[in-house]
């Protein structure tokens, strides 16, 4: 990563680059190829998944930049009020990457290695009392789905042969640099991208539209399951559509509610995942984690809504 000279938030020099900010949960939508057959289209998502180590690296960069934001804010608290949304944006990007890593299924040996390393890291973190989320939720989110028949990779004291570079990437010893282009792919962002980050945070997605898209995907899955004869793409389409559905639900979760309508959408998400007991529990737990992220951000400011009808949510 680039060395930085700023000693407080006021010392930051912002770049004027206009590359779009996109988080790793939102980026999953771009995996859908243009195909006429909806089942084949959603099944193809599974062949286009991002490497989990890429998600991990971006989440680490954004977590480090968020910590850097807090350090610079401590040096000059008077600047915090009007720059807080830069920190909020970095927090959202970091959490989005971590939650995407929980939702995206492992497809390669490196992916399974990353999942195993994450389980080991989180286990140590929560045993020490340093966990960010509710421990039981994280335990559920890391549990391997029953349908995953791949042998579980257990990481002990040593790193499996051939995974040395993957281990360095997972630990943050190697981190990606920002990509200087205007593509719609997820990127890494630093405090110096503060103007773009602030703009992105203040233009949240429409949570009601995201929820409506989830309902459409769930309805499509139900229709596909009843088709006779069943499509050869049925199983893959269901998995792809479920992952995209839960990525949408997680996006709803991580964004703080800015209106009563937003809060009602979040309540509907909680109801929906509680009723869909047949869906993979790790996915449902990941959405609960996302909802907790959104609540924590919302509680920091009166700009956000946390109470509906006198009840805090």
PDB file of C-alpha atoms in Angstrom:
ATOM      1  CA  UNK A   1       0.000   0.000   0.000  1.00  0.00           C
ATOM      2  CA  UNK A   2       1.039   3.615  -0.530  1.00  0.00           C
ATOM      3  CA  UNK A   3       2.751   5.420   2.329  1.00  0.00           C
ATOM      4  CA  UNK A   4       0.702   8.303   3.735  1.00  0.00           C
ATOM      5  CA  UNK A   5       1.963  11.539   5.261  1.00  0.00           C
ATOM      6  CA  UNK A   6      -1.280  12.941   6.731  1.00  0.00           C
ATOM      7  CA  UNK A   7      -1.165  13.356  10.512  1.00  0.00           C
ATOM      8  CA  UNK A   8      -4.829  14.343  10.945  1.00  0.00           C
ATOM      9  CA  UNK A   9      -8.038  14.297   8.922  1.00  0.00           C
ATOM     10  CA  UNK A  10      -7.498  17.938   7.931  1.00  0.00           C
ATOM     11  CA  UNK A  11      -4.150  17.023   6.366  1.00  0.00           C
ATOM     12  CA  UNK A  12      -5.700  14.587   3.888  1.00  0.00           C
ATOM     13  CA  UNK A  13      -5.283  15.455   0.211  1.00  0.00           C
ATOM     14  CA  UNK A  14      -8.195  14.022  -1.730  1.00  0.00           C
ATOM     15  CA  UNK A  15      -7.883  12.690  -5.232  1.00  0.00           C
ATOM     16  CA  UNK A  16     -10.294  13.968  -7.851  1.00  0.00           C
ATOM     17  CA  UNK A  17     -10.578  10.579  -9.569  1.00  0.00           C
ATOM     18  CA  UNK A  18     -14.189   9.769 -10.381  1.00  0.00           C
ATOM     19  CA  UNK A  19     -14.014   5.969 -10.529  1.00  0.00           C
ATOM     20  CA  UNK A  20     -17.268   4.506  -9.175  1.00  0.00           C
ATOM     21  CA  UNK A  21     -17.301   2.991  -5.701  1.00  0.00           C
ATOM     22  CA  UNK A  22     -18.773  -0.510  -5.646  1.00  0.00           C
ATOM     23  CA  UNK A  23     -18.793  -2.923  -2.724  1.00  0.00           C
ATOM     24  CA  UNK A  24     -18.238  -6.662  -2.997  1.00  0.00           C
ATOM     25  CA  UNK A  25     -21.871  -7.550  -2.266  1.00  0.00           C
ATOM     26  CA  UNK A  26     -23.204  -5.245  -4.974  1.00  0.00           C
ATOM     27  CA  UNK A  27     -20.576  -6.540  -7.398  1.00  0.00           C
ATOM     28  CA  UNK A  28     -22.066 -10.036  -7.267  1.00  0.00           C
ATOM     29  CA  UNK A  29     -24.964  -8.816  -9.440  1.00  0.00           C
ATOM     30  CA  UNK A  30     -22.503  -8.237 -12.275  1.00  0.00           C
ATOM     31  CA  UNK A  31     -21.776 -11.983 -12.339  1.00  0.00           C
ATOM     32  CA  UNK A  32     -25.070 -12.654 -14.132  1.00  0.00           C
ATOM     33  CA  UNK A  33     -24.258 -13.135 -17.834  1.00  0.00           C
ATOM     34  CA  UNK A  34     -26.546 -12.074 -20.654  1.00  0.00           C
ATOM     35  CA  UNK A  35     -28.349 -15.295 -21.564  1.00  0.00           C
ATOM     36  CA  UNK A  36     -31.935 -15.889 -22.725  1.00  0.00           C
ATOM     37  CA  UNK A  37     -32.482 -18.899 -20.437  1.00  0.00           C
ATOM     38  CA  UNK A  38     -32.930 -17.702 -16.846  1.00  0.00           C
ATOM     39  CA  UNK A  39     -31.933 -21.026 -15.296  1.00  0.00           C
ATOM     40  CA  UNK A  40     -28.764 -21.319 -17.363  1.00  0.00           C
ATOM     41  CA  UNK A  41     -28.031 -17.673 -16.603  1.00  0.00           C
ATOM     42  CA  UNK A  42     -28.238 -18.101 -12.832  1.00  0.00           C
ATOM     43  CA  UNK A  43     -26.356 -21.401 -12.927  1.00  0.00           C
ATOM     44  CA  UNK A  44     -23.535 -19.637 -14.803  1.00  0.00           C
ATOM     45  CA  UNK A  45     -22.994 -17.361 -11.803  1.00  0.00           C
ATOM     46  CA  UNK A  46     -21.256 -20.242 -10.023  1.00  0.00           C
ATOM     47  CA  UNK A  47     -18.597 -20.336 -12.749  1.00  0.00           C
ATOM     48  CA  UNK A  48     -17.899 -16.605 -12.453  1.00  0.00           C
ATOM     49  CA  UNK A  49     -17.401 -16.252  -8.696  1.00  0.00           C
ATOM     50  CA  UNK A  50     -14.590 -14.010  -7.416  1.00  0.00           C
ATOM     51  CA  UNK A  51     -11.658 -15.728  -5.678  1.00  0.00           C
ATOM     52  CA  UNK A  52     -12.208 -15.569  -1.926  1.00  0.00           C
ATOM     53  CA  UNK A  53      -8.699 -14.244  -1.355  1.00  0.00           C
ATOM     54  CA  UNK A  54      -9.574 -11.227  -3.524  1.00  0.00           C
ATOM     55  CA  UNK A  55     -12.544 -10.534  -1.243  1.00  0.00           C
ATOM     56  CA  UNK A  56     -10.341 -10.996   1.800  1.00  0.00           C
ATOM     57  CA  UNK A  57      -7.673  -8.606   0.538  1.00  0.00           C
ATOM     58  CA  UNK A  58     -10.142  -5.818  -0.214  1.00  0.00           C
ATOM     59  CA  UNK A  59     -11.824  -6.264   3.170  1.00  0.00           C
ATOM     60  CA  UNK A  60      -8.432  -6.021   4.886  1.00  0.00           C
ATOM     61  CA  UNK A  61      -7.468  -2.861   2.996  1.00  0.00           C
ATOM     62  CA  UNK A  62     -10.741  -1.170   3.915  1.00  0.00           C
ATOM     63  CA  UNK A  63     -10.486  -2.289   7.552  1.00  0.00           C
ATOM     64  CA  UNK A  64      -6.967  -0.853   7.720  1.00  0.00           C
ATOM     65  CA  UNK A  65      -8.092   2.402   6.123  1.00  0.00           C
ATOM     66  CA  UNK A  66     -10.963   2.606   8.608  1.00  0.00           C
ATOM     67  CA  UNK A  67      -8.501   2.204  11.487  1.00  0.00           C
ATOM     68  CA  UNK A  68      -6.344   4.875   9.886  1.00  0.00           C
ATOM     69  CA  UNK A  69      -9.428   7.120   9.772  1.00  0.00           C
ATOM     70  CA  UNK A  70      -9.981   6.611  13.516  1.00  0.00           C
ATOM     71  CA  UNK A  71      -6.322   7.361  14.263  1.00  0.00           C
ATOM     72  CA  UNK A  72      -6.393  10.606  12.265  1.00  0.00           C
ATOM     73  CA  UNK A  73      -9.714  11.548  13.891  1.00  0.00           C
ATOM     74  CA  UNK A  74      -8.136  11.140  17.334  1.00  0.00           C
ATOM     75  CA  UNK A  75      -5.447  13.612  16.283  1.00  0.00           C
ATOM     76  CA  UNK A  76      -8.070  16.225  15.387  1.00  0.00           C
ATOM     77  CA  UNK A  77     -11.580  15.355  16.669  1.00  0.00           C
ATOM     78  CA  UNK A  78     -12.986  18.675  15.415  1.00  0.00           C
ATOM     79  CA  UNK A  79     -12.820  17.383  11.830  1.00  0.00           C
ATOM     80  CA  UNK A  80     -14.723  14.194  12.596  1.00  0.00           C
ATOM     81  CA  UNK A  81     -18.227  15.631  12.330  1.00  0.00           C
ATOM     82  CA  UNK A  82     -17.979  16.717   8.711  1.00  0.00           C
ATOM     83  CA  UNK A  83     -15.807  13.786   7.550  1.00  0.00           C
ATOM     84  CA  UNK A  84     -17.528  10.947   9.389  1.00  0.00           C
ATOM     85  CA  UNK A  85     -19.140   9.558   6.243  1.00  0.00           C
ATOM     86  CA  UNK A  86     -15.719   8.731   4.811  1.00  0.00           C
ATOM     87  CA  UNK A  87     -15.216   6.438   7.782  1.00  0.00           C
ATOM     88  CA  UNK A  88     -18.745   5.076   7.426  1.00  0.00           C
ATOM     89  CA  UNK A  89     -18.081   4.240   3.788  1.00  0.00           C
ATOM     90  CA  UNK A  90     -14.863   2.393   4.601  1.00  0.00           C
ATOM     91  CA  UNK A  91     -16.606   0.462   7.387  1.00  0.00           C
ATOM     92  CA  UNK A  92     -19.363  -0.578   4.968  1.00  0.00           C
ATOM     93  CA  UNK A  93     -16.851  -1.644   2.312  1.00  0.00           C
ATOM     94  CA  UNK A  94     -14.905  -3.736   4.817  1.00  0.00           C
ATOM     95  CA  UNK A  95     -18.001  -5.453   6.195  1.00  0.00           C
ATOM     96  CA  UNK A  96     -19.398  -6.012   2.700  1.00  0.00           C
ATOM     97  CA  UNK A  97     -16.196  -7.832   1.731  1.00  0.00           C
ATOM     98  CA  UNK A  98     -16.242  -9.981   4.850  1.00  0.00           C
ATOM     99  CA  UNK A  99     -19.909 -10.891   4.419  1.00  0.00           C
ATOM    100  CA  UNK A 100     -19.418 -11.624   0.714  1.00  0.00           C
ATOM    101  CA  UNK A 101     -16.654 -14.021   1.749  1.00  0.00           C
ATOM    102  CA  UNK A 102     -19.175 -15.815   3.962  1.00  0.00           C
ATOM    103  CA  UNK A 103     -21.794 -16.034   1.197  1.00  0.00           C
ATOM    104  CA  UNK A 104     -19.659 -16.942  -1.820  1.00  0.00           C
ATOM    105  CA  UNK A 105     -19.113 -20.725  -2.009  1.00  0.00           C
ATOM    106  CA  UNK A 106     -15.580 -22.075  -2.322  1.00  0.00           C
ATOM    107  CA  UNK A 107     -14.745 -23.295  -5.805  1.00  0.00           C
ATOM    108  CA  UNK A 108     -10.989 -23.897  -5.752  1.00  0.00           C
ATOM    109  CA  UNK A 109      -8.454 -25.303  -3.319  1.00  0.00           C
ATOM    110  CA  UNK A 110      -7.324 -21.728  -2.582  1.00  0.00           C
ATOM    111  CA  UNK A 111     -10.950 -20.850  -1.772  1.00  0.00           C
ATOM    112  CA  UNK A 112     -11.242 -23.786   0.637  1.00  0.00           C
ATOM    113  CA  UNK A 113      -7.921 -22.718   2.168  1.00  0.00           C
ATOM    114  CA  UNK A 114      -9.269 -19.171   2.640  1.00  0.00           C
ATOM    115  CA  UNK A 115     -12.458 -20.510   4.275  1.00  0.00           C
ATOM    116  CA  UNK A 116     -10.405 -22.698   6.620  1.00  0.00           C
ATOM    117  CA  UNK A 117      -8.102 -19.816   7.518  1.00  0.00           C
ATOM    118  CA  UNK A 118     -11.102 -17.595   8.185  1.00  0.00           C
ATOM    119  CA  UNK A 119     -12.656 -20.194  10.493  1.00  0.00           C
ATOM    120  CA  UNK A 120      -9.349 -20.522  12.372  1.00  0.00           C
ATOM    121  CA  UNK A 121      -8.887 -16.751  12.635  1.00  0.00           C
ATOM    122  CA  UNK A 122     -12.443 -16.100  13.796  1.00  0.00           C
ATOM    123  CA  UNK A 123     -12.271 -18.965  16.290  1.00  0.00           C
ATOM    124  CA  UNK A 124      -9.176 -17.473  17.929  1.00  0.00           C
ATOM    125  CA  UNK A 125     -10.641 -13.978  17.768  1.00  0.00           C
ATOM    126  CA  UNK A 126     -13.906 -14.878  19.471  1.00  0.00           C
ATOM    127  CA  UNK A 127     -12.239 -17.079  22.103  1.00  0.00           C
ATOM    128  CA  UNK A 128     -10.167 -14.049  23.104  1.00  0.00           C
ATOM    129  CA  UNK A 129     -13.270 -11.881  23.374  1.00  0.00           C
ATOM    130  CA  UNK A 130     -12.224  -9.663  20.451  1.00  0.00           C
ATOM    131  CA  UNK A 131     -15.057 -10.647  18.117  1.00  0.00           C
ATOM    132  CA  UNK A 132     -17.091  -7.855  16.526  1.00  0.00           C
ATOM    133  CA  UNK A 133     -20.350  -9.743  16.000  1.00  0.00           C
ATOM    134  CA  UNK A 134     -22.450 -12.009  18.203  1.00  0.00           C
ATOM    135  CA  UNK A 135     -20.357 -15.187  18.624  1.00  0.00           C
ATOM    136  CA  UNK A 136     -23.183 -17.633  17.879  1.00  0.00           C
ATOM    137  CA  UNK A 137     -23.973 -15.787  14.661  1.00  0.00           C
ATOM    138  CA  UNK A 138     -20.384 -16.037  13.485  1.00  0.00           C
ATOM    139  CA  UNK A 139     -20.286 -19.718  14.415  1.00  0.00           C
ATOM    140  CA  UNK A 140     -23.405 -20.330  12.307  1.00  0.00           C
ATOM    141  CA  UNK A 141     -22.089 -18.251   9.402  1.00  0.00           C
ATOM    142  CA  UNK A 142     -18.850 -20.242   9.271  1.00  0.00           C
ATOM    143  CA  UNK A 143     -20.529 -23.634   9.473  1.00  0.00           C
ATOM    144  CA  UNK A 144     -20.138 -25.670   6.298  1.00  0.00           C
ATOM    145  CA  UNK A 145     -23.438 -26.203   4.450  1.00  0.00           C
ATOM    146  CA  UNK A 146     -24.687 -29.785   4.467  1.00  0.00           C
ATOM    147  CA  UNK A 147     -24.650 -29.801   0.657  1.00  0.00           C
ATOM    148  CA  UNK A 148     -20.914 -29.090   0.546  1.00  0.00           C
ATOM    149  CA  UNK A 149     -19.382 -32.525   0.016  1.00  0.00           C
ATOM    150  CA  UNK A 150     -15.835 -31.204  -0.363  1.00  0.00           C
ATOM    151  CA  UNK A 151     -13.547 -32.582   2.374  1.00  0.00           C
ATOM    152  CA  UNK A 152     -13.106 -29.997   5.108  1.00  0.00           C
ATOM    153  CA  UNK A 153      -9.680 -28.420   5.080  1.00  0.00           C
ATOM    154  CA  UNK A 154      -8.356 -28.069   8.631  1.00  0.00           C
ATOM    155  CA  UNK A 155      -5.472 -25.668   9.151  1.00  0.00           C
ATOM    156  CA  UNK A 156      -3.154 -26.657  11.963  1.00  0.00           C
ATOM    157  CA  UNK A 157       0.185 -25.162  12.917  1.00  0.00           C
ATOM    158  CA  UNK A 158       1.565 -25.570   9.392  1.00  0.00           C
ATOM    159  CA  UNK A 159       0.457 -24.213   6.016  1.00  0.00           C
ATOM    160  CA  UNK A 160      -0.439 -26.848   3.384  1.00  0.00           C
ATOM    161  CA  UNK A 161       2.246 -27.207   0.672  1.00  0.00           C
ATOM    162  CA  UNK A 162       1.688 -24.787  -2.176  1.00  0.00           C
ATOM    163  CA  UNK A 163      -0.405 -22.400  -0.077  1.00  0.00           C
ATOM    164  CA  UNK A 164       2.440 -20.178   1.146  1.00  0.00           C
ATOM    165  CA  UNK A 165       1.548 -17.249  -1.129  1.00  0.00           C
ATOM    166  CA  UNK A 166      -2.155 -17.698  -0.360  1.00  0.00           C
ATOM    167  CA  UNK A 167      -1.300 -17.522   3.345  1.00  0.00           C
ATOM    168  CA  UNK A 168       0.596 -14.273   2.816  1.00  0.00           C
ATOM    169  CA  UNK A 169      -2.381 -12.811   0.980  1.00  0.00           C
ATOM    170  CA  UNK A 170      -4.806 -13.934   3.676  1.00  0.00           C
ATOM    171  CA  UNK A 171      -2.683 -12.444   6.466  1.00  0.00           C
ATOM    172  CA  UNK A 172      -2.353  -9.102   4.706  1.00  0.00           C
ATOM    173  CA  UNK A 173       1.383  -9.435   4.083  1.00  0.00           C
ATOM    174  CA  UNK A 174       0.527  -8.772   0.427  1.00  0.00           C
ATOM    175  CA  UNK A 175      -2.207  -6.231  -0.307  1.00  0.00           C
ATOM    176  CA  UNK A 176      -3.643  -4.985  -3.602  1.00  0.00           C
ATOM    177  CA  UNK A 177      -3.243  -1.459  -4.923  1.00  0.00           C
ATOM    178  CA  UNK A 178      -6.137   0.617  -6.213  1.00  0.00           C
ATOM    179  CA  UNK A 179      -6.961   0.049  -9.868  1.00  0.00           C
ATOM    180  CA  UNK A 180      -6.940   3.297 -11.818  1.00  0.00           C
ATOM    181  CA  UNK A 181      -9.837   2.767 -14.193  1.00  0.00           C
ATOM    182  CA  UNK A 182     -13.545   3.494 -14.383  1.00  0.00           C
ATOM    183  CA  UNK A 183     -14.776  -0.089 -14.491  1.00  0.00           C
ATOM    184  CA  UNK A 184     -17.698  -1.350 -12.459  1.00  0.00           C
ATOM    185  CA  UNK A 185     -15.543  -3.929 -10.712  1.00  0.00           C
ATOM    186  CA  UNK A 186     -14.919  -3.693  -6.964  1.00  0.00           C
ATOM    187  CA  UNK A 187     -11.763  -1.785  -6.146  1.00  0.00           C
ATOM    188  CA  UNK A 188      -9.696  -0.864  -3.105  1.00  0.00           C
ATOM    189  CA  UNK A 189     -10.228   2.609  -1.693  1.00  0.00           C
ATOM    190  CA  UNK A 190      -8.154   4.724   0.655  1.00  0.00           C
ATOM    191  CA  UNK A 191      -8.902   7.820   2.708  1.00  0.00           C
ATOM    192  CA  UNK A 192      -7.560   9.892  -0.155  1.00  0.00           C
ATOM    193  CA  UNK A 193     -10.605   8.715  -2.151  1.00  0.00           C
ATOM    194  CA  UNK A 194     -12.706  10.466   0.494  1.00  0.00           C
ATOM    195  CA  UNK A 195     -14.779  12.569  -1.903  1.00  0.00           C
ATOM    196  CA  UNK A 196     -15.901   9.520  -3.876  1.00  0.00           C
ATOM    197  CA  UNK A 197     -16.461   7.521  -0.681  1.00  0.00           C
ATOM    198  CA  UNK A 198     -18.563  10.260   0.867  1.00  0.00           C
ATOM    199  CA  UNK A 199     -20.654  10.579  -2.297  1.00  0.00           C
ATOM    200  CA  UNK A 200     -21.202   6.810  -2.430  1.00  0.00           C
ATOM    201  CA  UNK A 201     -22.265   6.592   1.213  1.00  0.00           C
ATOM    202  CA  UNK A 202     -24.776   9.394   0.744  1.00  0.00           C
ATOM    203  CA  UNK A 203     -26.377   7.714  -2.283  1.00  0.00           C
ATOM    204  CA  UNK A 204     -27.486   4.394  -0.782  1.00  0.00           C
ATOM    205  CA  UNK A 205     -29.348   1.757  -2.776  1.00  0.00           C
ATOM    206  CA  UNK A 206     -33.142   1.715  -2.599  1.00  0.00           C
ATOM    207  CA  UNK A 207     -33.711  -0.934   0.071  1.00  0.00           C
ATOM    208  CA  UNK A 208     -37.323  -1.548  -0.981  1.00  0.00           C
ATOM    209  CA  UNK A 209     -36.227  -2.280  -4.562  1.00  0.00           C
ATOM    210  CA  UNK A 210     -33.571  -4.704  -3.317  1.00  0.00           C
ATOM    211  CA  UNK A 211     -36.194  -6.518  -1.238  1.00  0.00           C
ATOM    212  CA  UNK A 212     -38.565  -6.699  -4.212  1.00  0.00           C
ATOM    213  CA  UNK A 213     -35.772  -8.233  -6.303  1.00  0.00           C
ATOM    214  CA  UNK A 214     -35.202 -10.820  -3.574  1.00  0.00           C
ATOM    215  CA  UNK A 215     -38.876 -11.758  -3.605  1.00  0.00           C
ATOM    216  CA  UNK A 216     -38.716 -12.147  -7.384  1.00  0.00           C
ATOM    217  CA  UNK A 217     -35.710 -14.439  -7.091  1.00  0.00           C
ATOM    218  CA  UNK A 218     -37.375 -16.554  -4.406  1.00  0.00           C
ATOM    219  CA  UNK A 219     -40.494 -16.818  -6.571  1.00  0.00           C
ATOM    220  CA  UNK A 220     -38.362 -17.843  -9.563  1.00  0.00           C
ATOM    221  CA  UNK A 221     -36.659 -20.566  -7.504  1.00  0.00           C
ATOM    222  CA  UNK A 222     -40.066 -21.910  -6.486  1.00  0.00           C
ATOM    223  CA  UNK A 223     -41.267 -21.904 -10.106  1.00  0.00           C
ATOM    224  CA  UNK A 224     -38.124 -23.667 -11.314  1.00  0.00           C
ATOM    225  CA  UNK A 225     -38.515 -26.353  -8.641  1.00  0.00           C
ATOM    226  CA  UNK A 226     -42.026 -27.199  -9.855  1.00  0.00           C
ATOM    227  CA  UNK A 227     -41.200 -27.361 -13.567  1.00  0.00           C
ATOM    228  CA  UNK A 228     -41.751 -30.700 -15.305  1.00  0.00           C
ATOM    229  CA  UNK A 229     -39.455 -31.957 -16.617  1.00  0.00           C
ATOM    230  CA  UNK A 230     -36.845 -30.205 -14.519  1.00  0.00           C
ATOM    231  CA  UNK A 231     -34.104 -28.279 -16.259  1.00  0.00           C
ATOM    232  CA  UNK A 232     -30.545 -29.689 -16.245  1.00  0.00           C
ATOM    233  CA  UNK A 233     -29.531 -26.273 -14.914  1.00  0.00           C
ATOM    234  CA  UNK A 234     -31.996 -26.415 -11.991  1.00  0.00           C
ATOM    235  CA  UNK A 235     -29.553 -27.240  -9.195  1.00  0.00           C
ATOM    236  CA  UNK A 236     -26.929 -24.675 -10.232  1.00  0.00           C
ATOM    237  CA  UNK A 237     -29.579 -22.032 -10.922  1.00  0.00           C
ATOM    238  CA  UNK A 238     -31.036 -22.490  -7.445  1.00  0.00           C
ATOM    239  CA  UNK A 239     -27.613 -22.124  -5.805  1.00  0.00           C
ATOM    240  CA  UNK A 240     -26.740 -19.064  -7.887  1.00  0.00           C
ATOM    241  CA  UNK A 241     -30.098 -17.390  -7.286  1.00  0.00           C
ATOM    242  CA  UNK A 242     -29.957 -18.113  -3.555  1.00  0.00           C
ATOM    243  CA  UNK A 243     -26.504 -16.568  -3.263  1.00  0.00           C
ATOM    244  CA  UNK A 244     -27.628 -13.449  -5.136  1.00  0.00           C
ATOM    245  CA  UNK A 245     -30.796 -13.254  -3.003  1.00  0.00           C
ATOM    246  CA  UNK A 246     -28.845 -13.376   0.224  1.00  0.00           C
ATOM    247  CA  UNK A 247     -26.297 -10.879  -1.095  1.00  0.00           C
ATOM    248  CA  UNK A 248     -29.237  -8.504  -1.685  1.00  0.00           C
ATOM    249  CA  UNK A 249     -30.540  -9.156   1.828  1.00  0.00           C
ATOM    250  CA  UNK A 250     -27.078  -8.514   3.264  1.00  0.00           C
ATOM    251  CA  UNK A 251     -26.875  -5.230   1.349  1.00  0.00           C
ATOM    252  CA  UNK A 252     -30.161  -4.181   2.923  1.00  0.00           C
ATOM    253  CA  UNK A 253     -28.702  -5.150   6.279  1.00  0.00           C
ATOM    254  CA  UNK A 254     -25.418  -3.222   6.181  1.00  0.00           C
ATOM    255  CA  UNK A 255     -26.870   0.136   5.079  1.00  0.00           C
ATOM    256  CA  UNK A 256     -28.205   2.239   7.973  1.00  0.00           C
ATOM    257  CA  UNK A 257     -31.910   3.102   7.767  1.00  0.00           C
ATOM    258  CA  UNK A 258     -32.483   6.707   6.706  1.00  0.00           C
ATOM    259  CA  UNK A 259     -36.289   6.602   6.934  1.00  0.00           C
ATOM    260  CA  UNK A 260     -39.104   4.678   8.571  1.00  0.00           C
ATOM    261  CA  UNK A 261     -39.645   2.928   5.248  1.00  0.00           C
ATOM    262  CA  UNK A 262     -36.043   1.670   5.338  1.00  0.00           C
ATOM    263  CA  UNK A 263     -36.593   0.369   8.850  1.00  0.00           C
ATOM    264  CA  UNK A 264     -39.753  -1.449   7.766  1.00  0.00           C
ATOM    265  CA  UNK A 265     -37.782  -3.110   4.941  1.00  0.00           C
ATOM    266  CA  UNK A 266     -35.174  -4.261   7.458  1.00  0.00           C
ATOM    267  CA  UNK A 267     -37.913  -5.690   9.681  1.00  0.00           C
ATOM    268  CA  UNK A 268     -39.266  -7.572   6.669  1.00  0.00           C
ATOM    269  CA  UNK A 269     -35.802  -9.000   6.021  1.00  0.00           C
ATOM    270  CA  UNK A 270     -35.650 -10.298   9.596  1.00  0.00           C
ATOM    271  CA  UNK A 271     -39.078 -11.895   9.176  1.00  0.00           C
ATOM    272  CA  UNK A 272     -38.155 -13.390   5.809  1.00  0.00           C
ATOM    273  CA  UNK A 273     -34.974 -15.136   6.934  1.00  0.00           C
ATOM    274  CA  UNK A 274     -36.664 -16.430  10.084  1.00  0.00           C
ATOM    275  CA  UNK A 275     -39.342 -18.079   7.947  1.00  0.00           C
ATOM    276  CA  UNK A 276     -36.990 -19.584   5.347  1.00  0.00           C
ATOM    277  CA  UNK A 277     -35.698 -22.301   7.620  1.00  0.00           C
ATOM    278  CA  UNK A 278     -34.930 -24.599   4.670  1.00  0.00           C
ATOM    279  CA  UNK A 279     -32.360 -22.182   3.253  1.00  0.00           C
ATOM    280  CA  UNK A 280     -28.705 -22.724   4.273  1.00  0.00           C
ATOM    281  CA  UNK A 281     -28.323 -21.496   7.849  1.00  0.00           C
ATOM    282  CA  UNK A 282     -24.856 -19.960   7.214  1.00  0.00           C
ATOM    283  CA  UNK A 283     -26.486 -17.649   4.657  1.00  0.00           C
ATOM    284  CA  UNK A 284     -29.219 -16.640   7.081  1.00  0.00           C
ATOM    285  CA  UNK A 285     -26.609 -15.965   9.789  1.00  0.00           C
ATOM    286  CA  UNK A 286     -24.588 -13.799   7.383  1.00  0.00           C
ATOM    287  CA  UNK A 287     -27.665 -11.617   6.807  1.00  0.00           C
ATOM    288  CA  UNK A 288     -28.207 -11.318  10.565  1.00  0.00           C
ATOM    289  CA  UNK A 289     -24.590 -10.166  10.872  1.00  0.00           C
ATOM    290  CA  UNK A 290     -25.223  -7.586   8.138  1.00  0.00           C
ATOM    291  CA  UNK A 291     -28.319  -6.290   9.942  1.00  0.00           C
ATOM    292  CA  UNK A 292     -26.204  -5.836  13.066  1.00  0.00           C
ATOM    293  CA  UNK A 293     -23.655  -3.803  11.089  1.00  0.00           C
ATOM    294  CA  UNK A 294     -26.382  -1.482   9.835  1.00  0.00           C
ATOM    295  CA  UNK A 295     -27.796  -1.037  13.339  1.00  0.00           C
ATOM    296  CA  UNK A 296     -24.402  -0.107  14.787  1.00  0.00           C
ATOM    297  CA  UNK A 297     -23.798   2.522  12.122  1.00  0.00           C
ATOM    298  CA  UNK A 298     -27.321   3.919  12.508  1.00  0.00           C
ATOM    299  CA  UNK A 299     -26.955   4.359  16.266  1.00  0.00           C
ATOM    300  CA  UNK A 300     -24.051   6.778  15.875  1.00  0.00           C
ATOM    301  CA  UNK A 301     -26.104   9.613  14.422  1.00  0.00           C
ATOM    302  CA  UNK A 302     -29.530  11.203  14.550  1.00  0.00           C
ATOM    303  CA  UNK A 303     -29.489  11.277  10.738  1.00  0.00           C
ATOM    304  CA  UNK A 304     -30.431   7.606  10.778  1.00  0.00           C
ATOM    305  CA  UNK A 305     -33.594   5.906  11.992  1.00  0.00           C
ATOM    306  CA  UNK A 306     -33.460   3.289  14.735  1.00  0.00           C
ATOM    307  CA  UNK A 307     -36.905   3.622  16.326  1.00  0.00           C
ATOM    308  CA  UNK A 308     -40.279   2.791  14.821  1.00  0.00           C
ATOM    309  CA  UNK A 309     -43.500   3.355  16.789  1.00  0.00           C
ATOM    310  CA  UNK A 310     -41.514   3.949  19.958  1.00  0.00           C
ATOM    311  CA  UNK A 311     -39.704   0.602  19.626  1.00  0.00           C
ATOM    312  CA  UNK A 312     -35.950   0.550  19.067  1.00  0.00           C
ATOM    313  CA  UNK A 313     -34.949  -1.849  16.301  1.00  0.00           C
TER     314      UNK A 313
END
